[in-house]
């Protein structure tokens, strides 16, 4: 079975994979590159800046599909097709630099896949993005986002990259809820995850980002906010509240703005640094948890 292959809309003569599709909403752009085995890599460009200074944040993928099965995530429905190579990871940054006006200055591993399931290639890519003259992206401008892969966090911590950003996709205030929406929690419960987070070296004044996708009726009550604050107490963290982005075929709902505001106020009143993400890219299917092409899933069985 083959996908209908789109012709390239951007080709590059340095070996960077061609861009075959782009979709944008406002200024946020999701683009797809075609791989040599006719799969697709998805990345999202998020323009930043103002007052005459502009740059891009690039959300990169580390795998095609993902094995982790989070219930709120479109990528999970593809299953894992394969890991991306180092060239395919850094090639996303090269393509964005060549195809868009502003340069990529921030890289977040928050696209398709669990980066720490592809540990070696992700770490090598970070080194290249940091040291290679084509990129020269400071480590403090690179963030690895993980589902809570404790062994991977410990390995990353042992590199002692004090300035490399770490984000934890937590999404639940207790094991009971996390077990239901994130299968990894059944093997690595929240107490173990907390120890792994505590072991991560954070620069003075820095923090670990805690991503919390808000799901109506699942993890959004005042009691959940209190449990979350208690769990994070004593850790250098900042909570990023992310209203769930609807995806066809997924059985969740987004809480109201009022519910999210109340949740945020409660966390802040308990001393927990918190901000709310204003969702960019929802219409382009390029927002958090929305990446993935289900047609590719069929190619697994080729
Ligand atoms: S949220 Fe992240 S780890 Fe979970 S299934 Fe989606 S891509 Fe994988």
Coordinates of N, CA, C and O in Angstrom, one line a residue, residues 36-199:
X36 N 13.3 8.9 2.9 CA 13.7 8.0 1.8 C 12.8 6.8 1.7 O 12.7 6.2 0.7
X37 N 12.2 6.4 2.8 CA 11.3 5.2 2.8 C 9.8 5.7 2.7 O 8.9 4.9 3.1
X38 N 9.6 6.8 2.1 CA 8.3 7.3 1.8 C 7.4 7.5 3.0 O 6.2 7.3 3.0
X39 N 8.0 7.8 4.2 CA 7.2 8.2 5.3 C 7.3 9.7 5.4 O 7.8 10.4 4.6
X40 N 6.7 10.3 6.5 CA 6.7 11.7 6.6 C 7.1 12.1 8.0 O 6.7 11.5 9.0
X41 N 7.8 13.2 8.1 CA 8.2 13.8 9.4 C 7.5 15.1 9.5 O 7.5 15.9 8.6
X42 N 6.8 15.3 10.7 CA 6.1 16.6 10.9 C 6.8 17.5 11.9 O 7.3 17.0 12.9
X43 N 6.8 18.7 11.6 CA 7.4 19.7 12.5 C 6.5 21.0 12.5 O 5.8 21.2 11.5
X44 N 6.7 21.8 13.5 CA 5.8 23.0 13.6 C 6.7 24.2 13.8 O 7.5 24.2 14.8
X45 N 6.5 25.2 13.0 CA 7.3 26.5 13.2 C 6.4 27.4 13.9 O 5.3 27.7 13.5
X46 N 7.0 28.0 15.0 CA 6.2 28.9 15.8 C 7.0 30.3 15.8 O 8.1 30.3 16.4
X47 N 6.5 31.3 15.1 CA 7.2 32.6 15.0 C 7.2 33.2 16.4 O 6.2 33.2 17.1
X48 N 8.3 33.9 16.7 CA 8.5 34.5 18.0 C 9.1 35.9 17.8 O 9.6 36.2 16.7
X49 N 9.0 36.7 18.8 CA 9.7 38.0 18.8 C 8.8 39.2 18.6 O 7.6 39.1 18.6
X50 N 9.4 40.3 18.3 CA 8.7 41.6 18.1 C 9.6 42.7 18.2 O 10.9 42.5 18.3
X51 N 9.2 44.0 18.0 CA 10.0 45.2 18.0 C 11.2 45.0 17.1 O 12.4 45.3 17.4
X52 N 10.9 44.4 15.9 CA 12.0 44.3 14.9 C 12.9 43.1 15.0 O 13.8 43.0 14.1
X53 N 12.8 42.3 16.0 CA 13.6 41.1 16.2 C 12.7 39.9 16.1 O 11.8 39.8 16.9
X54 N 13.0 39.0 15.1 CA 12.1 37.9 14.9 C 13.0 36.6 14.8 O 14.1 36.6 14.3
X55 N 12.5 35.5 15.4 CA 13.1 34.2 15.2 C 12.0 33.2 15.3 O 10.8 33.5 15.5
X56 N 12.4 31.9 15.0 CA 11.4 30.9 15.1 C 11.8 29.9 16.2 O 12.9 29.6 16.4
X57 N 10.7 29.4 16.8 CA 10.8 28.2 17.6 C 10.4 27.0 16.8 O 9.4 27.1 16.1
X58 N 11.1 25.9 16.8 CA 10.8 24.8 16.0 C 10.5 23.6 16.9 O 11.3 23.2 17.7
X59 N 9.3 23.1 16.7 CA 8.9 21.9 17.4 C 9.2 20.7 16.5 O 8.7 20.5 15.4
X60 N 10.2 19.9 17.0 CA 10.7 18.8 16.1 C 10.2 17.4 16.6 O 9.9 17.2 17.7
X61 N 10.1 16.5 15.6 CA 9.8 15.1 15.9 C 11.0 14.3 16.1 O 12.1 14.6 15.6
X62 N 10.9 13.3 17.0 CA 12.1 12.4 17.2 C 11.8 11.0 16.7 O 12.6 10.1 16.6
X63 N 10.5 10.7 16.4 CA 10.1 9.4 15.9 C 9.0 9.6 14.9 O 8.4 10.7 14.8
X64 N 8.7 8.6 14.1 CA 7.5 8.6 13.3 C 6.5 7.8 14.0 O 6.7 6.6 14.2
X65 N 5.4 8.4 14.5 CA 4.5 7.7 15.4 C 5.0 7.7 16.8 O 6.0 8.4 17.1
X66 N 4.4 6.9 17.7 CA 4.9 6.8 19.1 C 4.3 5.6 19.7 O 3.1 5.2 19.4
X67 N 5.1 4.9 20.6 CA 4.6 3.7 21.2 C 3.9 3.9 22.5 O 3.4 3.0 23.1
X68 N 3.8 5.2 23.0 CA 3.4 5.4 24.4 C 2.0 5.4 24.7 O 1.6 5.3 25.8
X69 N 1.1 5.6 23.7 CA -0.3 5.4 23.9 C -1.1 6.3 24.8 O -2.1 5.9 25.3
X70 N -0.6 7.6 24.9 CA -1.4 8.5 25.7 C -2.8 8.7 25.1 O -2.9 8.9 23.9
X71 N -3.8 8.7 25.9 CA -5.2 8.7 25.3 C -5.6 10.0 24.7 O -6.6 10.0 24.0
X72 N -4.9 11.1 25.0 CA -5.3 12.4 24.5 C -4.5 12.8 23.2 O -4.6 13.9 22.8
X73 N -3.7 11.9 22.7 CA -2.7 12.3 21.7 C -3.0 11.6 20.3 O -3.1 10.4 20.3
X74 N -3.0 12.4 19.3 CA -3.2 11.9 17.9 C -2.1 11.0 17.5 O -2.3 10.0 16.9
X75 N -0.8 11.4 17.8 CA 0.3 10.6 17.4 C 0.2 9.2 17.9 O 0.6 8.2 17.3
X76 N -0.3 9.0 19.1 CA -0.4 7.7 19.7 C -1.2 6.7 18.8 O -1.0 5.5 18.8
X77 N -2.2 7.3 18.1 CA -3.0 6.4 17.3 C -2.3 5.8 16.1 O -2.7 4.8 15.5
X78 N -1.1 6.3 15.8 CA -0.3 5.7 14.7 C 0.5 4.5 15.2 O 0.9 3.7 14.4
X79 N 0.7 4.4 16.5 CA 1.7 3.4 17.0 C 3.0 3.9 16.6 O 3.2 4.9 15.9
X80 N 4.1 3.2 17.0 CA 5.4 3.5 16.6 C 5.7 2.9 15.2 O 5.6 1.7 15.0
X81 N 6.2 3.8 14.3 CA 6.6 3.2 13.0 C 8.1 3.1 13.0 O 8.6 2.0 12.8
X82 N 8.8 4.1 13.3 CA 10.3 4.0 13.5 C 10.9 5.2 14.2 O 10.3 6.3 14.2
X83 N 12.1 5.0 14.7 CA 12.9 6.2 15.2 C 13.4 7.0 14.0 O 13.6 6.5 13.0
X84 N 13.6 8.3 14.3 CA 14.2 9.2 13.3 C 15.7 9.1 13.5 O 16.2 8.9 14.6
X85 N 16.5 9.2 12.4 CA 17.9 9.2 12.4 C 18.4 10.6 12.9 O 17.6 11.5 12.9
X86 N 19.7 10.7 13.2 CA 20.2 12.0 13.5 C 20.0 13.0 12.4 O 19.6 14.1 12.6
X87 N 20.3 12.5 11.1 CA 20.2 13.4 10.0 C 18.7 13.9 9.8 O 18.4 15.0 9.4
X88 N 17.8 13.0 10.1 CA 16.4 13.4 10.0 C 15.9 14.4 11.1 O 15.1 15.2 10.8
X89 N 16.5 14.3 12.2 CA 16.2 15.2 13.3 C 16.8 16.6 13.0 O 16.0 17.6 13.0
X90 N 18.1 16.6 12.7 CA 18.6 18.0 12.5 C 18.2 18.5 11.1 O 18.1 19.7 10.9
X91 N 17.8 17.6 10.2 CA 17.2 18.0 8.9 C 16.0 18.9 9.0 O 15.6 19.7 8.2
X92 N 15.2 18.7 10.1 CA 14.0 19.5 10.3 C 14.4 20.9 10.6 O 13.8 21.9 10.1
X93 N 15.5 21.1 11.3 CA 16.0 22.5 11.6 C 16.5 23.1 10.3 O 16.3 24.3 10.0
X94 N 17.3 22.3 9.6 CA 17.9 22.8 8.3 C 16.8 23.2 7.4 O 16.9 24.3 6.7
X95 N 15.8 22.4 7.3 CA 14.7 22.7 6.3 C 14.0 24.0 6.8 O 13.6 24.9 5.9
X96 N 13.7 24.1 8.1 CA 13.0 25.4 8.5 C 13.9 26.6 8.3 O 13.4 27.6 7.8
X97 N 15.2 26.5 8.5 CA 16.1 27.6 8.3 C 16.1 28.0 6.8 O 16.1 29.2 6.4
X98 N 16.0 27.0 5.9 CA 16.1 27.3 4.5 C 14.7 27.8 3.9 O 14.7 28.6 3.0
X99 N 13.6 27.3 4.5 CA 12.3 27.6 3.9 C 11.6 28.8 4.5 O 10.7 29.3 3.9
X100 N 12.0 29.2 5.7 CA 11.3 30.4 6.3 C 12.3 31.5 6.5 O 13.5 31.3 6.7
X101 N 11.7 32.7 6.6 CA 12.6 33.9 6.7 C 13.4 33.9 7.9 O 14.6 34.1 7.9
X102 N 12.8 33.8 9.1 CA 13.5 33.9 10.4 C 14.2 32.6 10.7 O 13.8 31.5 10.3
X103 N 15.4 32.7 11.4 CA 16.1 31.5 11.7 C 15.5 30.8 13.0 O 14.9 31.5 13.8
X104 N 15.8 29.5 13.1 CA 15.4 28.8 14.3 C 16.4 29.1 15.4 O 17.6 28.8 15.3
X105 N 15.8 29.6 16.5 CA 16.7 29.9 17.7 C 16.3 29.0 18.8 O 17.1 28.9 19.8
X106 N 15.1 28.5 18.8 CA 14.7 27.6 19.9 C 14.2 26.3 19.3 O 13.5 26.3 18.3
X107 N 14.6 25.2 19.9 CA 14.2 23.8 19.4 C 13.5 23.1 20.6 O 14.1 23.1 21.7
X108 N 12.3 22.7 20.4 CA 11.6 21.9 21.4 C 11.3 20.5 20.9 O 10.7 20.4 19.8
X109 N 11.7 19.5 21.6 CA 11.4 18.1 21.2 C 10.0 17.7 21.7 O 9.9 17.0 22.7
X110 N 9.0 18.3 21.0 CA 7.7 18.1 21.5 C 6.8 17.7 20.3 O 5.6 17.7 20.3
X111 N 7.4 17.3 19.2 CA 6.6 16.8 18.0 C 6.3 15.3 18.2 O 6.0 14.9 19.3
X112 N 6.2 14.6 17.1 CA 5.9 13.2 17.2 C 6.9 12.4 17.9 O 8.1 12.6 17.7
X113 N 6.5 11.5 18.8 CA 7.4 10.6 19.4 C 7.8 11.0 20.8 O 7.6 12.1 21.3
X114 N 8.4 10.0 21.5 CA 8.9 10.2 22.8 C 10.5 10.2 22.6 O 11.1 9.2 22.3
X115 N 11.1 11.4 22.8 CA 12.5 11.6 22.5 C 13.4 10.6 23.3 O 14.4 10.2 22.7
X116 N 13.0 10.3 24.5 CA 14.0 9.5 25.3 C 13.8 8.0 24.9 O 14.6 7.2 25.3
X117 N 12.9 7.6 24.0 CA 12.8 6.3 23.4 C 13.8 6.2 22.2 O 14.0 5.2 21.7
X118 N 14.3 7.4 21.9 CA 15.3 7.4 20.8 C 16.5 8.2 21.3 O 17.0 9.1 20.7
X119 N 17.0 7.8 22.5 CA 17.9 8.6 23.3 C 19.2 8.9 22.5 O 19.6 10.1 22.5
X120 N 19.9 7.9 22.0 CA 21.2 8.1 21.4 C 21.1 9.2 20.3 O 21.9 10.1 20.2
X121 N 20.1 9.0 19.4 CA 20.0 9.9 18.3 C 19.6 11.3 18.7 O 20.1 12.3 18.1
X122 N 18.8 11.4 19.7 CA 18.4 12.7 20.2 C 19.5 13.5 20.8 O 19.8 14.6 20.6
X123 N 20.3 12.8 21.7 CA 21.5 13.4 22.3 C 22.5 13.8 21.3 O 23.0 15.0 21.3
X124 N 22.8 13.0 20.3 CA 23.7 13.4 19.2 C 23.2 14.6 18.5 O 24.0 15.5 18.1
X125 N 21.9 14.6 18.2 CA 21.3 15.8 17.5 C 21.5 17.0 18.3 O 21.8 18.1 17.7
X126 N 21.3 17.0 19.6 CA 21.4 18.1 20.4 C 22.9 18.7 20.3 O 23.1 19.9 20.2
X127 N 23.8 17.7 20.4 CA 25.2 18.2 20.3 C 25.5 18.9 19.0 O 26.2 19.9 18.9
X128 N 24.9 18.3 17.9 CA 25.2 18.9 16.6 C 24.5 20.3 16.5 O 25.1 21.3 16.0
X129 N 23.2 20.4 17.0 CA 22.5 21.7 16.9 C 23.3 22.7 17.7 O 23.3 23.9 17.4
X130 N 23.9 22.3 18.8 CA 24.7 23.2 19.6 C 26.0 23.6 19.0 O 26.4 24.8 19.0
X131 N 26.8 22.6 18.5 CA 28.1 22.9 18.1 C 28.3 23.3 16.6 O 29.3 24.0 16.3
X132 N 27.5 22.7 15.8 CA 27.7 22.9 14.3 C 27.4 24.3 13.9 O 26.4 24.9 14.3
X133 N 28.3 24.9 13.1 CA 28.3 26.3 12.7 C 26.9 26.6 12.0 O 26.5 27.7 11.9
X134 N 26.3 25.6 11.3 CA 25.1 25.8 10.6 C 23.9 26.2 11.6 O 23.0 26.8 11.2
X135 N 24.1 25.8 12.8 CA 22.9 26.0 13.8 C 23.3 26.9 15.0 O 22.7 27.9 15.2
X136 N 24.3 26.5 15.7 CA 24.8 27.2 16.9 C 23.7 27.6 17.8 O 23.5 28.8 18.2
X137 N 22.9 26.6 18.2 CA 21.7 26.9 19.1 C 22.2 26.6 20.6 O 22.7 25.4 20.8
X138 N 22.1 27.6 21.4 CA 22.5 27.4 22.8 C 21.7 26.2 23.5 O 20.5 26.1 23.2
X139 N 22.3 25.5 24.3 CA 21.6 24.4 25.0 C 20.4 24.9 25.8 O 19.4 24.2 25.9
X140 N 20.5 26.1 26.3 CA 19.4 26.6 27.1 C 18.2 26.9 26.2 O 17.1 27.1 26.7
X141 N 18.4 26.9 24.9 CA 17.3 27.1 24.0 C 16.8 25.8 23.3 O 16.1 25.8 22.4
X142 N 17.3 24.7 23.9 CA 16.8 23.4 23.4 C 16.1 22.7 24.6 O 16.6 22.7 25.7
X143 N 14.9 22.2 24.4 CA 14.1 21.5 25.4 C 13.7 20.1 25.0 O 13.2 20.0 23.9
X144 N 14.0 19.2 25.8 CA 13.5 17.8 25.6 C 12.3 17.6 26.4 O 12.3 17.7 27.6
X145 N 11.2 17.2 25.8 CA 10.0 16.9 26.5 C 9.7 15.4 26.5 O 9.7 14.7 25.5
X146 N 9.5 14.9 27.7 CA 9.3 13.4 27.9 C 8.0 13.1 28.6 O 7.5 13.9 29.4
X147 N 7.5 11.9 28.2 CA 6.3 11.4 28.8 C 6.5 11.0 30.3 O 5.6 10.7 31.0
X148 N 7.8 11.0 30.7 CA 8.1 10.6 32.1 C 8.9 9.3 32.0 O 8.7 8.4 32.8
X149 N 9.9 9.3 31.1 CA 10.7 8.1 30.9 C 11.9 8.2 32.0 O 12.8 8.9 31.7
X150 N 11.7 7.6 33.1 CA 12.6 7.8 34.2 C 14.0 7.5 34.0 O 14.9 8.2 34.3
X151 N 14.2 6.3 33.3 CA 15.6 5.9 33.0 C 16.2 6.9 32.1 O 17.4 7.3 32.3
X152 N 15.5 7.4 31.1 CA 16.0 8.4 30.1 C 16.3 9.7 30.8 O 17.3 10.3 30.5
X153 N 15.5 10.1 31.8 CA 15.7 11.4 32.5 C 17.0 11.2 33.3 O 17.9 12.1 33.3
X154 N 17.2 10.1 33.9 CA 18.4 9.9 34.7 C 19.7 9.9 33.8 O 20.7 10.5 34.2
X155 N 19.5 9.3 32.7 CA 20.7 9.3 31.7 C 21.0 10.7 31.3 O 22.1 11.1 31.2
X156 N 19.9 11.4 31.0 CA 20.1 12.8 30.5 C 20.7 13.6 31.7 O 21.6 14.5 31.4
X157 N 20.3 13.4 32.9 CA 20.8 14.1 34.0 C 22.3 13.8 34.2 O 23.1 14.7 34.5
X158 N 22.7 12.6 33.9 CA 24.1 12.2 34.1 C 25.0 12.9 33.1 O 26.2 13.0 33.3
X159 N 24.5 13.5 32.0 CA 25.3 14.2 31.1 C 25.7 15.6 31.7 O 26.6 16.3 31.2
X160 N 24.9 16.0 32.7 CA 25.2 17.2 33.4 C 25.1 18.5 32.5 O 25.9 19.4 32.7
X161 N 24.2 18.4 31.6 CA 24.0 19.6 30.7 C 23.1 20.5 31.5 O 21.9 20.6 31.4
X162 N 23.7 21.3 32.4 CA 22.9 22.1 33.3 C 21.9 23.1 32.6 O 20.9 23.5 33.1
X163 N 22.2 23.4 31.4 CA 21.4 24.4 30.7 C 20.4 23.8 29.7 O 19.6 24.5 29.1
X164 N 20.4 22.5 29.5 CA 19.5 21.9 28.6 C 18.1 21.8 29.2 O 17.9 21.4 30.4
X165 N 17.1 22.4 28.5 CA 15.7 22.4 29.1 C 15.1 21.0 29.1 O 15.3 20.2 28.3
X166 N 14.3 20.7 30.2 CA 13.6 19.5 30.3 C 12.2 19.8 30.6 O 11.8 20.7 31.4
X167 N 11.3 19.1 29.9 CA 9.8 19.3 30.1 C 9.3 17.9 30.4 O 9.7 16.9 29.7
X168 N 8.4 17.8 31.3 CA 7.7 16.6 31.7 C 6.2 16.7 31.3 O 5.5 17.6 31.8
X169 N 5.8 15.7 30.5 CA 4.4 15.7 30.2 C 3.7 14.9 31.3 O 3.6 13.7 31.3
X170 N 3.2 15.7 32.3 CA 2.6 15.0 33.5 C 1.1 14.8 33.4 O 0.7 13.6 33.5
X171 N 0.4 15.8 33.2 CA -1.1 15.7 32.9 C -2.0 15.0 33.9 O -3.2 14.8 33.6
X172 N -1.5 14.7 35.1 CA -2.4 14.1 36.1 C -1.8 14.5 37.5 O -0.6 14.7 37.6
X173 N -2.7 14.6 38.4 CA -2.3 14.9 39.8 C -2.0 13.7 40.7 O -1.5 13.8 41.8
X174 N -2.4 12.5 40.2 CA -2.2 11.3 41.0 C -2.1 10.1 40.1 O -2.4 10.1 38.9
X175 N -1.7 9.0 40.7 CA -1.4 7.7 39.9 C -2.7 7.2 39.3 O -2.7 6.6 38.2
X176 N -3.8 7.3 40.0 CA -5.0 6.7 39.5 C -5.4 7.3 38.1 O -5.7 6.6 37.2
X177 N -5.4 8.6 38.1 CA -5.7 9.3 36.8 C -4.6 9.1 35.8 O -4.9 8.8 34.6
X178 N -3.4 9.2 36.2 CA -2.3 9.0 35.2 C -2.2 7.6 34.6 O -2.0 7.4 33.4
X179 N -2.5 6.6 35.4 CA -2.6 5.2 34.9 C -3.6 5.1 33.8 O -3.4 4.4 32.8
X180 N -4.7 5.9 33.9 CA -5.8 5.8 32.9 C -5.4 6.5 31.6 O -5.8 6.0 30.5
X181 N -4.7 7.6 31.7 CA -4.5 8.4 30.4 C -3.1 8.2 29.9 O -2.9 8.5 28.7
X182 N -2.2 7.7 30.7 CA -0.8 7.6 30.2 C -0.2 6.2 30.7 O 0.2 6.0 31.8
X183 N -0.2 5.2 29.8 CA 0.1 3.9 30.1 C 1.5 3.7 30.8 O 1.7 2.8 31.6
X184 N 2.4 4.6 30.5 CA 3.8 4.5 31.1 C 3.7 4.6 32.6 O 4.5 4.0 33.3
X185 N 2.7 5.2 33.2 CA 2.6 5.4 34.6 C 2.4 4.0 35.3 O 2.7 3.9 36.5
X186 N 1.9 3.0 34.6 CA 1.7 1.8 35.3 C 3.0 1.1 35.6 O 3.1 0.3 36.5
X187 N 4.0 1.4 34.8 CA 5.4 0.9 35.0 C 6.2 1.8 35.8 O 7.1 1.4 36.7
X188 N 6.1 3.1 35.6 CA 6.9 4.1 36.3 C 6.0 5.1 37.0 O 5.6 6.1 36.5
X189 N 5.5 4.8 38.2 CA 4.5 5.6 38.9 C 5.1 7.0 39.3 O 6.3 7.2 39.2
X190 N 4.2 7.9 39.7 CA 4.6 9.3 39.9 C 5.7 9.4 41.0 O 6.5 10.4 40.9
X191 N 5.8 8.6 42.0 CA 6.8 8.7 43.0 C 8.2 8.5 42.4 O 9.1 9.3 42.7
X192 N 8.3 7.5 41.5 CA 9.6 7.3 40.8 C 9.9 8.5 39.9 O 11.0 8.9 39.8
X193 N 8.8 9.0 39.2 CA 9.0 10.1 38.3 C 9.5 11.3 39.1 O 10.4 12.1 38.7
X194 N 9.0 11.5 40.3 CA 9.4 12.7 41.1 C 10.9 12.6 41.4 O 11.6 13.6 41.4
X195 N 11.3 11.4 41.8 CA 12.7 11.2 42.1 C 13.6 11.5 40.9 O 14.7 12.2 41.0
X196 N 13.1 11.1 39.7 CA 13.9 11.3 38.5 C 14.0 12.8 38.2 O 15.0 13.4 37.8
X197 N 12.8 13.5 38.4 CA 12.8 15.0 38.1 C 13.8 15.7 39.1 O 14.6 16.6 38.7
X198 N 13.8 15.2 40.4 CA 14.6 15.9 41.4 C 16.1 15.7 41.1 O 16.9 16.5 41.5
X199 N 16.4 14.6 40.3 CA 17.8 14.3 40.0 C 18.4 15.2 38.9 O 19.5 15.2 38.6

